[in-house]
mmCIF file of C-alpha atoms and ligand atoms in Angstrom:
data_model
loop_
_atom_site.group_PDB
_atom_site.id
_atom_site.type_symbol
_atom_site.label_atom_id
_atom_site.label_comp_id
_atom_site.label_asym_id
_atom_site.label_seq_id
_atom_site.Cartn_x
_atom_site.Cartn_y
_atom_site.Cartn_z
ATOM 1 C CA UNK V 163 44.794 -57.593 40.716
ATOM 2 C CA UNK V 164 44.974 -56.381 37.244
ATOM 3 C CA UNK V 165 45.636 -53.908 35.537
ATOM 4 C CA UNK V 166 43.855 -53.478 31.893
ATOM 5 C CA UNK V 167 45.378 -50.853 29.158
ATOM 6 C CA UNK V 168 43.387 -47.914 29.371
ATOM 7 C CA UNK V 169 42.837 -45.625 26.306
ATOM 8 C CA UNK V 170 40.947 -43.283 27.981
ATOM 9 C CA UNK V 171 41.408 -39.033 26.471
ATOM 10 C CA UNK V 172 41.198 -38.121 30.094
ATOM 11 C CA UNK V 173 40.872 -38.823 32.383
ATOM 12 C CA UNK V 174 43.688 -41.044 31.350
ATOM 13 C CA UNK V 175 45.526 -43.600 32.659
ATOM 14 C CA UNK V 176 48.915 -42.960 35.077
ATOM 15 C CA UNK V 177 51.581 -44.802 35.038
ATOM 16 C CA UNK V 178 51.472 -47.857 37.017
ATOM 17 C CA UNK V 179 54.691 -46.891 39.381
ATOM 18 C CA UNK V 180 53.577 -43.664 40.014
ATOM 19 C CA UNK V 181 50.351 -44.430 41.307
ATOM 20 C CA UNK V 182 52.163 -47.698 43.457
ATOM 21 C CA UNK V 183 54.619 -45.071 44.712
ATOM 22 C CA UNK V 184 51.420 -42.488 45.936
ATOM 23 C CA UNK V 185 50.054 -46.030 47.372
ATOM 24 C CA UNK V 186 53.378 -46.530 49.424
ATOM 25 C CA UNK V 187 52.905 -42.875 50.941
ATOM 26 C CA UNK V 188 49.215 -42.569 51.590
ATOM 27 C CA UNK V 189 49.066 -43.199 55.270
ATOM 28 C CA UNK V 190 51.975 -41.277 56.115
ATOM 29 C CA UNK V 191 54.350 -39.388 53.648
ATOM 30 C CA UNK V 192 57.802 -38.882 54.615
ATOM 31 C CA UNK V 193 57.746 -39.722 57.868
ATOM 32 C CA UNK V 194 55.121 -36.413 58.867
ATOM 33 C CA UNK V 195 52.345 -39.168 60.291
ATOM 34 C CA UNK V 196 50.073 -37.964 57.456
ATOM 35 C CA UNK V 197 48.389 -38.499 54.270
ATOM 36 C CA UNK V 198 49.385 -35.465 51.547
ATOM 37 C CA UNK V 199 45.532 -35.239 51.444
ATOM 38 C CA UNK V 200 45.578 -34.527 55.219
ATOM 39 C CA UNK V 201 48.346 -31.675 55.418
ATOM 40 C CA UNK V 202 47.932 -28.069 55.296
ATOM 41 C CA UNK V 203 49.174 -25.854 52.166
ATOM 42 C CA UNK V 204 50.820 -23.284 54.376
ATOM 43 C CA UNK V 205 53.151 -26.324 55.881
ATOM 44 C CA UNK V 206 56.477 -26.885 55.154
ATOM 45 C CA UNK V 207 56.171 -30.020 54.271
ATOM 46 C CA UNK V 208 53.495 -29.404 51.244
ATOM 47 C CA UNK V 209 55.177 -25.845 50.555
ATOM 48 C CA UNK V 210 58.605 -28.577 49.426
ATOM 49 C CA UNK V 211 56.129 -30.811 47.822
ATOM 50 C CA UNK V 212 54.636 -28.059 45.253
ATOM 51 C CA UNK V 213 57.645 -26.196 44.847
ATOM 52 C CA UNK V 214 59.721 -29.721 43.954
ATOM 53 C CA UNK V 215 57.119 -30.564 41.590
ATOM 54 C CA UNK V 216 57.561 -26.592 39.517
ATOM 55 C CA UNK V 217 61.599 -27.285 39.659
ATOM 56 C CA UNK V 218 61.041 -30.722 37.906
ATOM 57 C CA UNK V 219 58.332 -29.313 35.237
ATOM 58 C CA UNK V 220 60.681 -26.324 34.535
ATOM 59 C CA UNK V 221 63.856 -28.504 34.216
ATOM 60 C CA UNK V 222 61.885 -31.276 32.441
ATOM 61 C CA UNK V 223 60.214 -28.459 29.589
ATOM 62 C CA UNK V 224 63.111 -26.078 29.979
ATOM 63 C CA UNK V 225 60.976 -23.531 31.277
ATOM 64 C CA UNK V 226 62.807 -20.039 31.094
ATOM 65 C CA UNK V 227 63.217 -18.160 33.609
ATOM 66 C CA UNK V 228 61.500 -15.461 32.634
ATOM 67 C CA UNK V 229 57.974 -17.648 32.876
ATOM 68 C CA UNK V 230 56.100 -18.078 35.950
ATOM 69 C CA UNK V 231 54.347 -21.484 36.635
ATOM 70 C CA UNK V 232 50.687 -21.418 37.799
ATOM 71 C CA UNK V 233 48.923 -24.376 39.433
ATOM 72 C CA UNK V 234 45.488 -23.274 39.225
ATOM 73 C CA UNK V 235 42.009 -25.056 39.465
ATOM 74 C CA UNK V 236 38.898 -24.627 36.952
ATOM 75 C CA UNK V 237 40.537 -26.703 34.046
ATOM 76 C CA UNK V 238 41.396 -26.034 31.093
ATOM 77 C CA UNK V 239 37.739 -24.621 30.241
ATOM 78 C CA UNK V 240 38.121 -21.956 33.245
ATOM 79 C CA UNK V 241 41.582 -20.865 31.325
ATOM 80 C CA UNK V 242 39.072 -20.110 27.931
ATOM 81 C CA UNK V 243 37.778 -17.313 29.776
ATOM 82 C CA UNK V 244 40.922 -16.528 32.251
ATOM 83 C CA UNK V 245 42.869 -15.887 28.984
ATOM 84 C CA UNK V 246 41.061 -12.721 27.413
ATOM 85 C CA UNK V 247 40.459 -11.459 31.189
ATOM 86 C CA UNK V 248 44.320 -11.733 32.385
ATOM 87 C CA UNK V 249 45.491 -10.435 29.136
ATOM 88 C CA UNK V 250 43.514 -7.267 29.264
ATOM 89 C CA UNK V 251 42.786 -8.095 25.643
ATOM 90 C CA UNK V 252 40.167 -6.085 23.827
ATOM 91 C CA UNK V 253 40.623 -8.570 20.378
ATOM 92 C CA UNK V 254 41.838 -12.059 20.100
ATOM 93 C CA UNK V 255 42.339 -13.892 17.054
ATOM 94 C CA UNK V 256 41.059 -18.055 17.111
ATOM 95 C CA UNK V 257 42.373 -20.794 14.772
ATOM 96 C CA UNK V 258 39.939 -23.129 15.152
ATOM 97 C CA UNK V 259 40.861 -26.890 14.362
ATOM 98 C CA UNK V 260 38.561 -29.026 16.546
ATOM 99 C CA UNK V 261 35.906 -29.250 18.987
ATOM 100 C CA UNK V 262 38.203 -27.806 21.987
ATOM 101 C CA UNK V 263 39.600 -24.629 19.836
ATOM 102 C CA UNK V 264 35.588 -23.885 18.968
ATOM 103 C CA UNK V 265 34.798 -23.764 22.444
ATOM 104 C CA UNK V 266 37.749 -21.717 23.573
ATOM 105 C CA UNK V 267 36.592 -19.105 21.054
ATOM 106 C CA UNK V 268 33.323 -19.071 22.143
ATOM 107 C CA UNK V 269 33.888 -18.552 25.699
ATOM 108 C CA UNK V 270 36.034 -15.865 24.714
ATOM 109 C CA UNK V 271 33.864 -14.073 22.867
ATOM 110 C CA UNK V 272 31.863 -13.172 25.700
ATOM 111 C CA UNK V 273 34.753 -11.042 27.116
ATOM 112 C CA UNK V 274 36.092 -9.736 23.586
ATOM 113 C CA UNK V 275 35.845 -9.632 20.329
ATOM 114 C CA UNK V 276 36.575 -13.360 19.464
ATOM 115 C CA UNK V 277 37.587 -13.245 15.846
ATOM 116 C CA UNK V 278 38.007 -16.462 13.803
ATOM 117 C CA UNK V 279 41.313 -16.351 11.781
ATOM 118 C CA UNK V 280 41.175 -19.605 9.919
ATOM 119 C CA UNK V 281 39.019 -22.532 10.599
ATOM 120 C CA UNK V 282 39.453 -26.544 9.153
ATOM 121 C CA UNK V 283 36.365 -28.121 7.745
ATOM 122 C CA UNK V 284 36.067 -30.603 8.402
ATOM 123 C CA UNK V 285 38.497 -30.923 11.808
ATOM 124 C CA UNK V 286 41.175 -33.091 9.994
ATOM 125 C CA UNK V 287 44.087 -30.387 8.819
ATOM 126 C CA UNK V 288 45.805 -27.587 10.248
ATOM 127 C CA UNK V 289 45.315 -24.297 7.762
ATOM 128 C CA UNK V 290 49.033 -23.060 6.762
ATOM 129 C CA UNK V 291 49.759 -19.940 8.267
ATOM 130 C CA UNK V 292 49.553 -18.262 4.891
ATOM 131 C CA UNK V 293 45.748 -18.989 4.679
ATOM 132 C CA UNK V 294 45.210 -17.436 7.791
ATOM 133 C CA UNK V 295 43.074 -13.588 8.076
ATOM 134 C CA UNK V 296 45.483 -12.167 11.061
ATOM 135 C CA UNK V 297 43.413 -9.495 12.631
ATOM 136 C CA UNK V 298 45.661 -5.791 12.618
ATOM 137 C CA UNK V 299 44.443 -5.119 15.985
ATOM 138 C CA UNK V 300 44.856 -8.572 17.585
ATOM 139 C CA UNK V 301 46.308 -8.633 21.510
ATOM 140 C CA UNK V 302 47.071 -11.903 20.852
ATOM 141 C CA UNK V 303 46.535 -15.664 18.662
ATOM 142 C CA UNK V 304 45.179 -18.634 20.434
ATOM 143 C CA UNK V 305 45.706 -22.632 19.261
ATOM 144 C CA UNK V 306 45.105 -26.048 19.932
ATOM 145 C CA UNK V 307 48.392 -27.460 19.423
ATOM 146 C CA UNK V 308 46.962 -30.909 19.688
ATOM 147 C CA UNK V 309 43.057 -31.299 19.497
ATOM 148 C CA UNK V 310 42.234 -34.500 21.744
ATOM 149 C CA UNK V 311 38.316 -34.888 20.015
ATOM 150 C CA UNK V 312 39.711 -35.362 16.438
ATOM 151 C CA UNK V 313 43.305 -35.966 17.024
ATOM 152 C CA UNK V 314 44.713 -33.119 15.090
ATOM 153 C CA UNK V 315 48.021 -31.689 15.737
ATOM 154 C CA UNK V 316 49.904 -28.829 14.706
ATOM 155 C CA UNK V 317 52.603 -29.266 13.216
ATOM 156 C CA UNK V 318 54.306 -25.766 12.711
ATOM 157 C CA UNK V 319 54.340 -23.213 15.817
ATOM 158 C CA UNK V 320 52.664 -19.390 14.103
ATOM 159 C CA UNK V 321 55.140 -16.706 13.519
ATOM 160 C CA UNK V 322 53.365 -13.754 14.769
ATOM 161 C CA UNK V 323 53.607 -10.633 16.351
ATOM 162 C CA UNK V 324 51.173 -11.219 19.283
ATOM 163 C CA UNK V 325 51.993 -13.511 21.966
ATOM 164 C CA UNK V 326 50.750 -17.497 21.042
ATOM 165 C CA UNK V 327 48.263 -18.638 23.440
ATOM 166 C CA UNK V 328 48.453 -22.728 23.486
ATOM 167 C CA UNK V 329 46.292 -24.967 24.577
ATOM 168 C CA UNK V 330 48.909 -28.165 25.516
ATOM 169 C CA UNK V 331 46.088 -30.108 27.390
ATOM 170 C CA UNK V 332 46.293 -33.461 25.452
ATOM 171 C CA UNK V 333 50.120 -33.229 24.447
ATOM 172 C CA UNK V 334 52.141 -31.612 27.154
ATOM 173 C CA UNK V 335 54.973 -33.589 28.351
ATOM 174 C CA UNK V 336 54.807 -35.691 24.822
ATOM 175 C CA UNK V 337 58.175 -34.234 23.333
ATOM 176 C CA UNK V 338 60.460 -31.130 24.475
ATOM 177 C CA UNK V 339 58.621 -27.690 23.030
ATOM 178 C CA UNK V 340 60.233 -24.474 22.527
ATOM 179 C CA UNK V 341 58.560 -22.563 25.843
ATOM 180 C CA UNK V 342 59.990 -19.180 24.420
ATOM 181 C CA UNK V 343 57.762 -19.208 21.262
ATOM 182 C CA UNK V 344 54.510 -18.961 23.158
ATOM 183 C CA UNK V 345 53.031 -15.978 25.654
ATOM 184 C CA UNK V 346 51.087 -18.259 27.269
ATOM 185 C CA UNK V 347 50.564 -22.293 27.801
ATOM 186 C CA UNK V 348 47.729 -23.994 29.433
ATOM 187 C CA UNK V 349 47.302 -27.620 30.117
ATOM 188 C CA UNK V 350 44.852 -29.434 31.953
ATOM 189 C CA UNK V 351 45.875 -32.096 34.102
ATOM 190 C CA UNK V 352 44.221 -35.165 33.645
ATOM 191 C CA UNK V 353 44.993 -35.648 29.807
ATOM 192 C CA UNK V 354 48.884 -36.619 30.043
ATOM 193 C CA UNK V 355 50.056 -34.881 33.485
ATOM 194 C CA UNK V 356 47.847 -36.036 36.645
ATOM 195 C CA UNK V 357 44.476 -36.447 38.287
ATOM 196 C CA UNK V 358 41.951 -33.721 36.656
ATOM 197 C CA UNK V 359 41.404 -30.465 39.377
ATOM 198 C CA UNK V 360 44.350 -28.893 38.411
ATOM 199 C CA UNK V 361 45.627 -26.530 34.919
ATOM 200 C CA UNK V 362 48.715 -25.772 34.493
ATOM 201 C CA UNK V 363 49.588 -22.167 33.023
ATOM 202 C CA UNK V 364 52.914 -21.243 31.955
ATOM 203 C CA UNK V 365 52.864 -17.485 31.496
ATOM 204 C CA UNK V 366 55.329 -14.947 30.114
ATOM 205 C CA UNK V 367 56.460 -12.551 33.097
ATOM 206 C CA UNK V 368 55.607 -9.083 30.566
ATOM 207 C CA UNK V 369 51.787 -10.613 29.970
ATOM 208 C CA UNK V 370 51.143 -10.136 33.807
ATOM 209 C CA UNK V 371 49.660 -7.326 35.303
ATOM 210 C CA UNK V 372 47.020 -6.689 32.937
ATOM 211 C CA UNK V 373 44.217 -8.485 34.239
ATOM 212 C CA UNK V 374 40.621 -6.990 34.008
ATOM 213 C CA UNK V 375 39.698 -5.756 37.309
ATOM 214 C CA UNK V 376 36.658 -8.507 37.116
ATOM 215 C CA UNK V 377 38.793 -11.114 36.327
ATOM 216 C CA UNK V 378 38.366 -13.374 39.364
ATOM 217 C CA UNK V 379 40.899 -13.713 41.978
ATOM 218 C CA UNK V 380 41.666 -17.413 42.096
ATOM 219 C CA UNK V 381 42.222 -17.339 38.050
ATOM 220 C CA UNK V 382 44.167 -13.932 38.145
ATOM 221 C CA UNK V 383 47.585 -15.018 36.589
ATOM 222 C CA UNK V 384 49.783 -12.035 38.589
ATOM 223 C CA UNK V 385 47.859 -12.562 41.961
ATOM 224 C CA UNK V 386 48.668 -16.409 41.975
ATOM 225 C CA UNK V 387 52.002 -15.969 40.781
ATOM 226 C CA UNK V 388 52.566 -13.275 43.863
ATOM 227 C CA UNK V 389 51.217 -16.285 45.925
ATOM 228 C CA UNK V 390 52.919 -19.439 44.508
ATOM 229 C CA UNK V 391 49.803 -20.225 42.971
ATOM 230 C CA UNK V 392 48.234 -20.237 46.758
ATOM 231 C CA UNK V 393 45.982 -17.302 47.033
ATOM 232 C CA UNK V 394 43.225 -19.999 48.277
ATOM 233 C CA UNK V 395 43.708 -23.223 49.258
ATOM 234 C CA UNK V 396 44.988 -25.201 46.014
ATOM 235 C CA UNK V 397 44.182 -28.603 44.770
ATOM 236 C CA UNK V 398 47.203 -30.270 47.121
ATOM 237 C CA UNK V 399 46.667 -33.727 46.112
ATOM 238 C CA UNK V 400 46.746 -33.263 41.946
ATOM 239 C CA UNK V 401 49.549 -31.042 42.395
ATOM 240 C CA UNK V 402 51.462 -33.985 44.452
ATOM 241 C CA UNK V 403 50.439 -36.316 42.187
ATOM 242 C CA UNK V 404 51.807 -33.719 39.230
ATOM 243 C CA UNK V 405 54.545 -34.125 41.192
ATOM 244 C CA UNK V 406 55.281 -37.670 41.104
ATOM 245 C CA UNK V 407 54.781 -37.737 37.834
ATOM 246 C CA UNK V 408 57.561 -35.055 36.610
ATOM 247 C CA UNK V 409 60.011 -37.511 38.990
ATOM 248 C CA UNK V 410 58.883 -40.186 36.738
ATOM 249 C CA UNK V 411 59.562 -38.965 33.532
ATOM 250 C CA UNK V 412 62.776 -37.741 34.986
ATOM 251 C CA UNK V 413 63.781 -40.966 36.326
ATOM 252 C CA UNK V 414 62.588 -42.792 32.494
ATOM 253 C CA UNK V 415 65.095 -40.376 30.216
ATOM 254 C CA UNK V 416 62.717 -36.984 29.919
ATOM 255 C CA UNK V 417 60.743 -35.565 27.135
ATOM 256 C CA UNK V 418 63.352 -36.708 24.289
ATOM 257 C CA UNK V 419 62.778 -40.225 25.639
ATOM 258 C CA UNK V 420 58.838 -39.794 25.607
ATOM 259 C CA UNK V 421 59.330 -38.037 22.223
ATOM 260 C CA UNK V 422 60.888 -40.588 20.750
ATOM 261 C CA UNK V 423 58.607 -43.763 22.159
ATOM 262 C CA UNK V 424 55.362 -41.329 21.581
ATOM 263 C CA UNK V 425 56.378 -41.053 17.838
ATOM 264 C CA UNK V 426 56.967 -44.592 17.755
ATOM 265 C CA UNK V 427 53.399 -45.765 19.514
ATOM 266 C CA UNK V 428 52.186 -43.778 17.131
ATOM 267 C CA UNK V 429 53.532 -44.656 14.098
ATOM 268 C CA UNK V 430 53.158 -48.249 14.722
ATOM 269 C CA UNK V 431 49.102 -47.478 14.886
ATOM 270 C CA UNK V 432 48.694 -45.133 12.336
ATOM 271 C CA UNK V 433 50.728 -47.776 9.746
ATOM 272 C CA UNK V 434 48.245 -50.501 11.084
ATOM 273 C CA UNK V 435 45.093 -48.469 10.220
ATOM 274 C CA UNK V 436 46.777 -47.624 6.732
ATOM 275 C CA UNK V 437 47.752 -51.074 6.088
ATOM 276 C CA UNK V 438 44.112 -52.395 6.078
ATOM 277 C CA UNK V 439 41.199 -51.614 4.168
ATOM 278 C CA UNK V 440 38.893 -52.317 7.550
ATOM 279 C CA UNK V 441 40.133 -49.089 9.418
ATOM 280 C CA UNK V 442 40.581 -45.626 8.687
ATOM 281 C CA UNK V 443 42.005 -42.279 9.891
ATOM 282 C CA UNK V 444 40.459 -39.676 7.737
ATOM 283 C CA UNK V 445 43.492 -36.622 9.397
ATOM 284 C CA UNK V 446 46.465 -35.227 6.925
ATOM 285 C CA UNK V 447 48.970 -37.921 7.678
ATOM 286 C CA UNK V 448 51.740 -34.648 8.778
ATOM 287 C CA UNK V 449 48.770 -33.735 11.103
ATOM 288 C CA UNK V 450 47.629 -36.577 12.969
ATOM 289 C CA UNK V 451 48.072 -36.558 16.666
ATOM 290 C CA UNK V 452 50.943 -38.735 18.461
ATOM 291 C CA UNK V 453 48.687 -38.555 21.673
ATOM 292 C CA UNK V 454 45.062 -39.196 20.321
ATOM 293 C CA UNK V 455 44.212 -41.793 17.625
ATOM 294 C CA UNK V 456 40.605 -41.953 16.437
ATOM 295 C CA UNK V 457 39.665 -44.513 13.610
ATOM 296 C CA UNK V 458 36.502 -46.115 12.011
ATOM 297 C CA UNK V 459 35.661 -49.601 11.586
ATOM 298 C CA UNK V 460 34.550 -49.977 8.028
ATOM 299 C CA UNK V 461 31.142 -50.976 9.408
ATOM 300 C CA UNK V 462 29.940 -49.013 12.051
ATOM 301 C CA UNK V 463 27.368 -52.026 12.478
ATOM 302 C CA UNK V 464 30.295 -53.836 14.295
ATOM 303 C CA UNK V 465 31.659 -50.831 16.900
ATOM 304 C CA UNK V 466 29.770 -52.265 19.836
ATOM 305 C CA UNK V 467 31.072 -55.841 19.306
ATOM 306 C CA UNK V 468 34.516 -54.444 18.548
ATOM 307 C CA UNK V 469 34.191 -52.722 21.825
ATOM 308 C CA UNK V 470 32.900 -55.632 23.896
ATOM 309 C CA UNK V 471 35.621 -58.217 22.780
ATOM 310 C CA UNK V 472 38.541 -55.475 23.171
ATOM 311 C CA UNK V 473 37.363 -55.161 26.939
ATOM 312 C CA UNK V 474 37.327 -58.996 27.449
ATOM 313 C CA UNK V 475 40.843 -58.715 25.936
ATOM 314 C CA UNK V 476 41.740 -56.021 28.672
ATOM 315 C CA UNK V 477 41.111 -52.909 26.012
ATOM 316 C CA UNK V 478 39.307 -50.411 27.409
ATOM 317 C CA UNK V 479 37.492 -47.107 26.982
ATOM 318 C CA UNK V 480 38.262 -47.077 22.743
ATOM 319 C CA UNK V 481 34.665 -45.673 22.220
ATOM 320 C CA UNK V 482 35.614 -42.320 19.801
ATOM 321 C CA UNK V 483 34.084 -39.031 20.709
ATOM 322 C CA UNK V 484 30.032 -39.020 20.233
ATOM 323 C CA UNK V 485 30.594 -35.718 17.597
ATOM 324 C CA UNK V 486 32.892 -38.072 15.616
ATOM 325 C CA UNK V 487 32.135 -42.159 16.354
ATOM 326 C CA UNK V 488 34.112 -44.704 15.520
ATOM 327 C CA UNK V 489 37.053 -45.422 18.027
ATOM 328 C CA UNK V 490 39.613 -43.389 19.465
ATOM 329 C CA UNK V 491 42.896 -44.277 21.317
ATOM 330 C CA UNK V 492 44.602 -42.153 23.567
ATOM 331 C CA UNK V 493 48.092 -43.008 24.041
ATOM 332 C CA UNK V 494 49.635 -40.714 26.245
ATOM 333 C CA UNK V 495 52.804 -41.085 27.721
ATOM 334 C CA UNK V 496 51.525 -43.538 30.708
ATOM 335 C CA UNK V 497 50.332 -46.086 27.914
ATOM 336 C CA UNK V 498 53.309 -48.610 27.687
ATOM 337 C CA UNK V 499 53.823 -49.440 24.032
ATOM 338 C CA UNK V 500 53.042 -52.898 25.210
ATOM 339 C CA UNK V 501 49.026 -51.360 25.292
ATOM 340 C CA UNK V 502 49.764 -50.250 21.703
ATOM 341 C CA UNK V 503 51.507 -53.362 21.014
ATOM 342 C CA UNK V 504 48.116 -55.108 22.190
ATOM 343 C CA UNK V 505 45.496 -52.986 20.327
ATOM 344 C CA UNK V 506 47.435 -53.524 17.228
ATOM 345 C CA UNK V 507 47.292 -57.156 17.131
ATOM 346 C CA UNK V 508 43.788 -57.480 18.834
ATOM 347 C CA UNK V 509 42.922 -55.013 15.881
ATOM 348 C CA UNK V 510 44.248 -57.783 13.241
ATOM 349 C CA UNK V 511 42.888 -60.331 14.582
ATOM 350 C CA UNK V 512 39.201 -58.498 14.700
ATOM 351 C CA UNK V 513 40.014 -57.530 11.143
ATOM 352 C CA UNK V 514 40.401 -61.157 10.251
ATOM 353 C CA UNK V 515 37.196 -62.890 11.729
ATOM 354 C CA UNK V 516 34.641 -59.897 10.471
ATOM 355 C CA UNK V 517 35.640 -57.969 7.368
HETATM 356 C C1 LIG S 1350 40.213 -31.981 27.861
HETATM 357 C C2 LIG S 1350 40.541 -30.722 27.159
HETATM 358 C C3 LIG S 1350 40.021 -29.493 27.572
HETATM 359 C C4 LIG S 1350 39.056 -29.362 28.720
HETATM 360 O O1 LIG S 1350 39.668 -29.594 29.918
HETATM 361 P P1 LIG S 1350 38.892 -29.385 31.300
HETATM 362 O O2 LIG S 1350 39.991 -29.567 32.267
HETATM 363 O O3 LIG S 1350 37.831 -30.445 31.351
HETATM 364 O O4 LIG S 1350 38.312 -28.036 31.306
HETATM 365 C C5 LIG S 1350 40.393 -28.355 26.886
HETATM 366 N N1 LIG S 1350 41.235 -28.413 25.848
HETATM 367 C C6 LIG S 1350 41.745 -29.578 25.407
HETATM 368 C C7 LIG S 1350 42.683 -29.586 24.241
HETATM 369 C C8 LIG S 1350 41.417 -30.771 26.053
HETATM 370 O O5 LIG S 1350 41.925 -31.925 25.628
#
């Protein structure tokens, strides 16, 4: 067997021991004669499984108390429209700085009105605060803290007077966050938590309670958190797997560990793309991304043969985002900076023989 580095944006690559560890306990975990996949979500044993896996997110994020944690299905995409309908929210304001914040606006806007506050163009900055048009009436402000298509990242949280809606899908987990500066925090799974089926949402206890009556059951915040997030039948696997992945970052140091390899992954890339005159990164260097890396090859003639000969070298998935071409890494925190490590010098050598 083995293993190749895997720069897929999601979904992503796991790391290595956590997936051997969910290979030790298929057949039978803990001693209850059964697969995790096999058990019911009323049983004691799953019931310790999912509520291990919320104490070791909340102590791992520092997750106030006064936030519930939601493990809900229908992605991060479902959230787009579960946010507007749970807040009760007749006006949300949209800063829009990539592909994922466009669509989150425009799903919203067929619940409320949707209004744009400040948009990049092209996707490669965050807008400072002071450019943006706050709406008076605003129930709340929604972001893309990191946007995974274009690898943009904010790097200020908004002062506002409306709770911050965040959409953490690609950089959850990267670094510790300040929970208590945001209403609301939404992550889909299979970026840089688990398997994809599951979004987390990490909701401020005061936003509950508001939902539209229409707002469908299984994504209605207060009715899943009255539940444990099991109103139906939940996605029991993902949330194990969540699981075993919050152990593992526990067991390698936390989010100031990840923080501080992340930033150095990163760095290390983002200095090899400057350093030559064969790649580029066309993002605001105090914007771009510690999770997703795109770049362009000088001549787009050679991204097919750049991708063939990185996947003999054990490089895969580096194809960039059709709206933006080129290449694009995604080094979450399950990429070893041995991956990085890899790219960088298969990069230089690439560089050598064709430019
Ligand atoms: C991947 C992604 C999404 C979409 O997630 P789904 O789970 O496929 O709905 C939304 N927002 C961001 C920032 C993403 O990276």
């Amino acid at each position: 067997m083995s293993r190749v580095f895997n720069f897929s944006a999601g979904p992503a690559a796991l790391p290595e021991a956590v997936l051997a560890k969910a290979q030790s306990e298929l057949l039978d975990w803990n001693g209850s004669g059964m697969s995790v996949m096999e058990m019911s979500h009323r049983g004691k044993e799953f019931v310790s499984i999912a509520a291990q896996a919320e104490a070791d997110l909340r102590e791992l994020m520092a997750i106030p108390d006064n936030y519930k944690v939601l493990f809900l299905q229908g992605g991060a995409s479902g959230q787009f429209a579960g946010i507007p309908l749970n807040l009760g929210a007749k006006v949300g304001d949209y800063v829009i700085t990539g592909s994922w914040g466009k669509k989150a606006h425009k799903e919203a806007g067929k619940y409320i009105t949707a209004n744009v506050v400040a948009k990049a163009d092209p996707f490669t900055s965050v807008p400072p605060q002071s450019e943006w048009n706050l709406s008076p009436d605003a129930d709340f402000l929604h972001i893309t803290p990191n946007e995974t298509i274009e690898g943009v990242e904010f790097p200020f949280v908004p002062e506002v007077d409306v709770p911050v809606v965040a959409d953490f899908s690609s950089t959850i987990l990267s670094r510790p966050i300040d929970v208590s500066k945001y209403g609301v925090i939404y992550a889909g799974a299979q970026k840089n938590i688990g398997p994809s089926g599951l979004v987390l949402v990490i909701v401020r206890e005061d936003l509950l309670g508001n939902a539209d009556p229409k707002t469908p059951m299984v994504w209605d915040w207060q009715q899943m958190a009255d539940n444990d997030s099991m109103l139906n039948t939940p996605p029991c696997y993902g949330w194990y797997m969540c699981g075993l992945v919050f152990q593992w970052l526990k067991e390698n140091g936390g989010l100031e560990k990840m923080a501080e390899i992340n930033e150095r992954k990163a760095k290390k890339l983002y200095d090899a793309i400057d350093a030559s005159n064969f790649y580029a990164n066309p993002v605001a260097p105090e914007c771009r991304s510690w999770m997703n890396v795109p770049f362009t090859l000088a001549n787009a003639d050679l991204d097919a043969q750049f991708l063939a000969e990185a996947k003999e070298a054990g490089l895969v998935t580096l194809k960039g985002h059709r709206s933006v071409g080129g290449m694009r890494a995604s080094i979450y925190n399950a990429m070893p900076e041995a991956g990085v490590d890899a790219l960088i010098s298969f990069m230089a050598d690439f560089e050598a023989k064709n430019a």
